[in-house]
Coordinates of C-alpha atoms and ligand atoms in Angstrom, one line a residue:
X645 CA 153.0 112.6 187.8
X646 CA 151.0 110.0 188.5
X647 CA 148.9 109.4 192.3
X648 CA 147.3 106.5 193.6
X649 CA 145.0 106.4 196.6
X650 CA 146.5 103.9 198.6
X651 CA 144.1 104.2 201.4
X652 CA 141.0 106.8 201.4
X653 CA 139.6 106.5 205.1
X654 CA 141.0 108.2 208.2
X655 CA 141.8 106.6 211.5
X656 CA 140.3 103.3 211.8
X657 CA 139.6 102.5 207.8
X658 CA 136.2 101.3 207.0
X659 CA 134.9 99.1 208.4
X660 CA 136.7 100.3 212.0
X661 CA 137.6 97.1 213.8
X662 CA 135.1 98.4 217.0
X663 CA 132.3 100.2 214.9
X664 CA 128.6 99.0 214.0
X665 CA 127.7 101.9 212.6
X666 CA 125.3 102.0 209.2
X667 CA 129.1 102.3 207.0
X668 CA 130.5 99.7 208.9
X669 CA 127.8 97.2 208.6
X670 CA 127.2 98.1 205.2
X671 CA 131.0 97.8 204.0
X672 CA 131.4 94.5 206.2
X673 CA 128.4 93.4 204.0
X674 CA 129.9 94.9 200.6
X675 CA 127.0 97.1 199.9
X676 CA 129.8 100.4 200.0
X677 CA 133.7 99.6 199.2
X678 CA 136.1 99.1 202.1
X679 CA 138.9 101.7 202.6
X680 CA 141.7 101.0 204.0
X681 CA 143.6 104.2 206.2
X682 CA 145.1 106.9 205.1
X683 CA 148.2 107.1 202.4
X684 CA 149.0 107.8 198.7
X685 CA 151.2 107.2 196.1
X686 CA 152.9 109.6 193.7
X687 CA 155.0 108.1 190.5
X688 CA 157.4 110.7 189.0
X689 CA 159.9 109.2 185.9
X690 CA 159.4 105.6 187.5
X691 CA 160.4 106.4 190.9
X692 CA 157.8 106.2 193.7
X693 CA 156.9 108.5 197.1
X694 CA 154.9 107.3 199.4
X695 CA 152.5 110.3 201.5
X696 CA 152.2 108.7 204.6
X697 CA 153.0 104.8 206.1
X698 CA 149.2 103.8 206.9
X699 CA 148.6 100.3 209.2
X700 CA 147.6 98.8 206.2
X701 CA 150.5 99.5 204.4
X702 CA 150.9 95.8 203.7
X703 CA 148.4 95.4 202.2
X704 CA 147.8 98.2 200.5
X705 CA 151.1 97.8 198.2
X706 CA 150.3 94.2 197.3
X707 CA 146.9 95.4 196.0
X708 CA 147.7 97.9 194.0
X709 CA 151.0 95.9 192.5
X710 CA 153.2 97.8 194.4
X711 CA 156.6 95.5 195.0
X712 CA 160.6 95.5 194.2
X713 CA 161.2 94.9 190.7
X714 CA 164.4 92.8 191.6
X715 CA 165.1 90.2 194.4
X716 CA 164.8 92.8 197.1
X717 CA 164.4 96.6 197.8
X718 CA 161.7 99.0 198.4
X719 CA 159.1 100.0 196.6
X720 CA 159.2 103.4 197.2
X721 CA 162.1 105.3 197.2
X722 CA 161.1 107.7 199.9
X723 CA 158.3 108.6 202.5
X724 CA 157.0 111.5 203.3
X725 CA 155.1 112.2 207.0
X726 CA 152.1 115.1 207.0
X727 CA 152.2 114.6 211.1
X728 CA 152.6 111.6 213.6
X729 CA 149.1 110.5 213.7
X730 CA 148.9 106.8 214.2
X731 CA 147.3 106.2 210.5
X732 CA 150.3 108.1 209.1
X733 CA 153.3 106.6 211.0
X734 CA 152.4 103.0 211.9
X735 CA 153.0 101.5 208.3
X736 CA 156.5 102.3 209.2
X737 CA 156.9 99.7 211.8
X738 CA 156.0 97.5 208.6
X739 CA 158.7 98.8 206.4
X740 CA 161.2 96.9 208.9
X741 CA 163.0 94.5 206.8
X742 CA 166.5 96.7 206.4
X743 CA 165.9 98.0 202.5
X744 CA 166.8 100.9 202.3
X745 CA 164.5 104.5 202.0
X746 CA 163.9 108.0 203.2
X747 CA 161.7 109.2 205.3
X748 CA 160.9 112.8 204.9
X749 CA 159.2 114.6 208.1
X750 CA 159.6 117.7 209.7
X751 CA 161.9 117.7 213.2
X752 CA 158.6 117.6 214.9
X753 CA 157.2 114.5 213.6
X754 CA 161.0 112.6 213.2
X755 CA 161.0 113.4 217.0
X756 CA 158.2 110.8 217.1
X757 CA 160.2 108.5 215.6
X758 CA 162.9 108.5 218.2
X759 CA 160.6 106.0 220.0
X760 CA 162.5 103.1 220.9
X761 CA 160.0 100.7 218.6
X762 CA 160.9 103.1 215.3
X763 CA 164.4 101.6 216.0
X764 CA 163.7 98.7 213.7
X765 CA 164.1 101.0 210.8
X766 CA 167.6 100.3 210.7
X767 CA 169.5 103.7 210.5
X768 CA 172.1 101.5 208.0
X769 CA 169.3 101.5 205.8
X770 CA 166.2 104.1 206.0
X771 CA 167.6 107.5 206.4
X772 CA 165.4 110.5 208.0
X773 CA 165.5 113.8 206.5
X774 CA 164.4 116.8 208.4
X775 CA 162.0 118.7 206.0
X776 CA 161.5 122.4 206.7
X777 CA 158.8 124.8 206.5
X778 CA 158.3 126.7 202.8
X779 CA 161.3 124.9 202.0
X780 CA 161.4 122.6 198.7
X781 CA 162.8 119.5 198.6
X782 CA 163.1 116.5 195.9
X783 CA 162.3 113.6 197.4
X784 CA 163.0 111.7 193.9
X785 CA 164.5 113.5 190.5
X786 CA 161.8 115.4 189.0
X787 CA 159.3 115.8 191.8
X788 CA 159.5 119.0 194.2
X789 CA 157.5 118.4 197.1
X790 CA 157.0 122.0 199.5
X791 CA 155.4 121.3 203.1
X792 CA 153.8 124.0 204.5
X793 CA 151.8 124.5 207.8
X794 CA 147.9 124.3 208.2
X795 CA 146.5 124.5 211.2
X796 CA 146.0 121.2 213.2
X797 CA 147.0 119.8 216.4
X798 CA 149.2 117.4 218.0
X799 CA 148.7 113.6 217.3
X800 CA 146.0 112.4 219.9
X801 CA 148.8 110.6 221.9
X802 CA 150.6 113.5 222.7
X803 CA 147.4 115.5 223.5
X804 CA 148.3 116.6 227.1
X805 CA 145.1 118.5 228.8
X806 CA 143.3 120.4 226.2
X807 CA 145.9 121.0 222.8
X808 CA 145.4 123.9 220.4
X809 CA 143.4 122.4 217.9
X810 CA 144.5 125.1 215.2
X811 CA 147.9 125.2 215.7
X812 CA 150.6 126.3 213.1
X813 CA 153.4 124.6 212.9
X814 CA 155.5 121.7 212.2
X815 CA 152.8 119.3 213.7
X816 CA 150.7 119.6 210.8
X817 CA 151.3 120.0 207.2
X818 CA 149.9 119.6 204.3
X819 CA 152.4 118.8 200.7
X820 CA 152.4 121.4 197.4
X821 CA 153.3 118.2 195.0
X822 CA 155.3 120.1 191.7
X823 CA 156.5 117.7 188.5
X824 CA 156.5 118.9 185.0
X825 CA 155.0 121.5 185.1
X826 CA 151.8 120.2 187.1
X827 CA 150.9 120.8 191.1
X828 CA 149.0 118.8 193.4
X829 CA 148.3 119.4 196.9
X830 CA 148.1 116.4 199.6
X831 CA 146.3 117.9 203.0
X832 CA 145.1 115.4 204.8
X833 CA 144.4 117.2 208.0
X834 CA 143.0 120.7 208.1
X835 CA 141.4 122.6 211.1
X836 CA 140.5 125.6 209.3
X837 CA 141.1 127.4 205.3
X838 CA 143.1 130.5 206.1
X839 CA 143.9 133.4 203.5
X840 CA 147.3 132.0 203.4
X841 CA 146.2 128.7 202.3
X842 CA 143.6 130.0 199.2
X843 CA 146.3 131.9 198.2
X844 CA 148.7 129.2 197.8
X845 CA 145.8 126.7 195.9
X846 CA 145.0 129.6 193.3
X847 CA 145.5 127.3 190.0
X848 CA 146.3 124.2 191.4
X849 CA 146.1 121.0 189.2
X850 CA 144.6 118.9 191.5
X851 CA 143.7 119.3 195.2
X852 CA 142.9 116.4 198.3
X853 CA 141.8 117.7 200.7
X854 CA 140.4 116.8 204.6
X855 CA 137.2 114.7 204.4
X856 CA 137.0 113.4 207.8
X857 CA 133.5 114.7 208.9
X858 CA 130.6 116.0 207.1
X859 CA 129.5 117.7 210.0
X860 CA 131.2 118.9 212.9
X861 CA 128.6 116.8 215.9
X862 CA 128.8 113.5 213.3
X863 CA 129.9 111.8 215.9
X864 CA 127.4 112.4 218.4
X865 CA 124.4 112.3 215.3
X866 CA 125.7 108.7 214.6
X867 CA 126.2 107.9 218.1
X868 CA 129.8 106.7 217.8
X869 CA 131.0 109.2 220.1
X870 CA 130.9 112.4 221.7
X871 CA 133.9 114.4 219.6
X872 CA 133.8 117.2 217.2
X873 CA 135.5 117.3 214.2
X874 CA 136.9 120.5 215.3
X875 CA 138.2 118.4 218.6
X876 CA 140.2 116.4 216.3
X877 CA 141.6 119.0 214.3
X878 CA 139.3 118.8 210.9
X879 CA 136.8 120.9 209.4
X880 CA 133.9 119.9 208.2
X881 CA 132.8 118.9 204.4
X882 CA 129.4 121.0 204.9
X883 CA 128.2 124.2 206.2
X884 CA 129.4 127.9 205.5
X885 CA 132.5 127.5 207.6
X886 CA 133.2 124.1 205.9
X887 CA 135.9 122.9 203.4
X888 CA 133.3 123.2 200.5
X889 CA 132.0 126.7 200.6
X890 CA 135.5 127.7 201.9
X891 CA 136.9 126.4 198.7
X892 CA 133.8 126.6 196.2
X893 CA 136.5 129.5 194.2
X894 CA 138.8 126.5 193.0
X895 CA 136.7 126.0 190.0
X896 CA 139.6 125.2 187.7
X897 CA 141.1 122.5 190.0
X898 CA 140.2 118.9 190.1
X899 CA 139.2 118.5 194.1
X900 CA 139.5 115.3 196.1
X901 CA 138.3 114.4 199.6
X902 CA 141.1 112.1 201.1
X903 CA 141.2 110.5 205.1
X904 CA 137.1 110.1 205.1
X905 CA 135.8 108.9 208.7
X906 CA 133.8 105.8 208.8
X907 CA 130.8 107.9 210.4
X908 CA 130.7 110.2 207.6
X909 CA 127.3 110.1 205.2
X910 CA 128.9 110.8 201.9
X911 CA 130.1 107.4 201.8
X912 CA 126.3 106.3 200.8
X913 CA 126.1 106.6 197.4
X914 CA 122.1 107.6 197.5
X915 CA 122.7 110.3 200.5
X916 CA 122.0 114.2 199.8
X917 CA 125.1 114.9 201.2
X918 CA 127.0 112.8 198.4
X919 CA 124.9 114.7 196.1
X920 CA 126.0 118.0 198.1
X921 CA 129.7 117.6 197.5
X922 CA 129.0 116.1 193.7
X923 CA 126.7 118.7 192.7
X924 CA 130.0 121.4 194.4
X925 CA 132.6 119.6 192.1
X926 CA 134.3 117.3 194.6
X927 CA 135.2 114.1 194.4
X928 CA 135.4 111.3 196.9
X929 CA 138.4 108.9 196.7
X930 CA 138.1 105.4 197.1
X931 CA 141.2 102.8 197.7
X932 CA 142.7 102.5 194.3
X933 CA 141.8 105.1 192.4
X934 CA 144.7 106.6 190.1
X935 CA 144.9 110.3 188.8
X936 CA 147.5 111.3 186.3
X937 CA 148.8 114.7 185.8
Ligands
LIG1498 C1 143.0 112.0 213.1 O1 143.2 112.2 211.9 O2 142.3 112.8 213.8 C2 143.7 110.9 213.8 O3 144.1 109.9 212.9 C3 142.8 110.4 214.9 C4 143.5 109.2 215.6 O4 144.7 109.2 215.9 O5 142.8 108.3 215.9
LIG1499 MN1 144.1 110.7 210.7
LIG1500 ZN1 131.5 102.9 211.8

């Protein structure tokens, strides 16, 4: 299987249209790369899956070559939803022009997409398949794709009052990727590693994981808002209850952070906190990169 990072930044990309922050002015000036929102690739016996429809869907194909072989028709096969956030579900809106696809999303998330704007997905053409959880399913011959639930929340528009930020459910999932032989994990969103979770990792092939925040108050250190991590549904990179140490026993797998905020220091090459997650075995995606398995 082969998995291209379409998009490595969260919500907003990097630079964020509205941000002046040091990572914004320093990727408007090309001193760190741009990353466009949230999405990757996976290639299985030349048919192609897309994990989540990004804004910058648009672009994101044409860069990385991404187009029909023929006169028309998609370039992906099918598309599979981790939740309804706004960097997962918008590229759909730019999959309009009637060839035809799957998209793959749990009833909870496909109930998004009964807003009347989804409708230019023409139902003659793009069929939705309910996914269910702890259920396999093969999205194209020769890849299995399992969702499972992690805990999360509700997309920020449907936040009504104060949500459960560590729900489990159908709102959140993250994928168990299978193809001969190999497994990959997609989570893009992750309040918390429970038991559950480290159990299903053990001897993973390659893992991407929840990079949204180094540290919980980032927001409020960088001054581009009051929010914790924790408030948005992801853990932290950094500190004991953080995605590292919580996953420092998954020596044999290759880890990846995926859906990186804009605020969050790792993106400067120099920091200690780069050096942090380096020095623990991670990895930090960047838009284009390809892993094969
Ligand atoms: C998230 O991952 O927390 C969301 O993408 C935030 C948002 O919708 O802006
Ligand atoms: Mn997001
Ligand atoms: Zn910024």
């Amino acid at each position: 299987m082969k998995l291209t990072i379409l998009g490595a930044a969260a919500g907003g990309g990097l630079p964020q249209w509205n941000c002046g922050c040091a990572n914004c002015d320093d990727a408007r000036a090309g001193r760190i790369a741009r990353m466009t929102q949230s999405s990757v690739a996976v290639s299985v016996a030349g048919e192609r899956v897309i994990l989540n429809a990004s804004p910058d869907i648009r672009a994101q194909l044409d860069a990385c070559g991404l187009h029909p072989a023929g006169l028309r028709g998609s370039p992906a096969a099918s598309v599979v939803l981790t939740n309804g956030d706004v960097d997962h579900v918008a590229g759909l809106l730019s999959l309009r022009e009637s060839s035809p696809f799957t998209v793959h999303a749990t009833s909870a998330t496909l109930d998004i997409l009964r807003q009347p704007i989804f409708r230019v997905l023409n139902p003659d053409h793009v069929s939705q398949s309910p996914i269910a959880l702890d259920q396999p399913f093969q999205p194209v011959p020769g890849l299995t794709v399992t969702p499972f639930a992690v805990p999360g929340k509700v997309a920020l528009y449907l936040e009504e009052g104060e949500p459960d930020t560590a729900l489990m459910g159908e709102q959140t999932v993250g994928l168990k990727l299978e193809a001969d032989g190999r497994t990959a994990f997609y989570i893009p969103g992750c309040a918390a590693v429970t038991g559950d979770l480290l159990a299903r990792l053990d001897r993973a092939d390659l893992l991407m994981f929840d990079g949204t925040v180094w540290a919980n108050d980032e927001m409020a250190r960088t001054g581009t808002g009051a929010k914790t991590g924790a408030r948005m549904g992801h853990m932290a990179m950094s500190g004991p209850e953080g995605s590292i140490a919580c996953l420092a026993g998954l020596t044999g797998t290759r880890r990846v952070f995926v859906h990186i905020n804009n605020t969050n220091p790792v993106l400067q090459p120099g920091s200690p906190e780069r050096a942090e997650l380096e020095a623990a075995g991670w990895e930090l995606a960047h838009d284009g990169m390809e892993m094969t398995l």
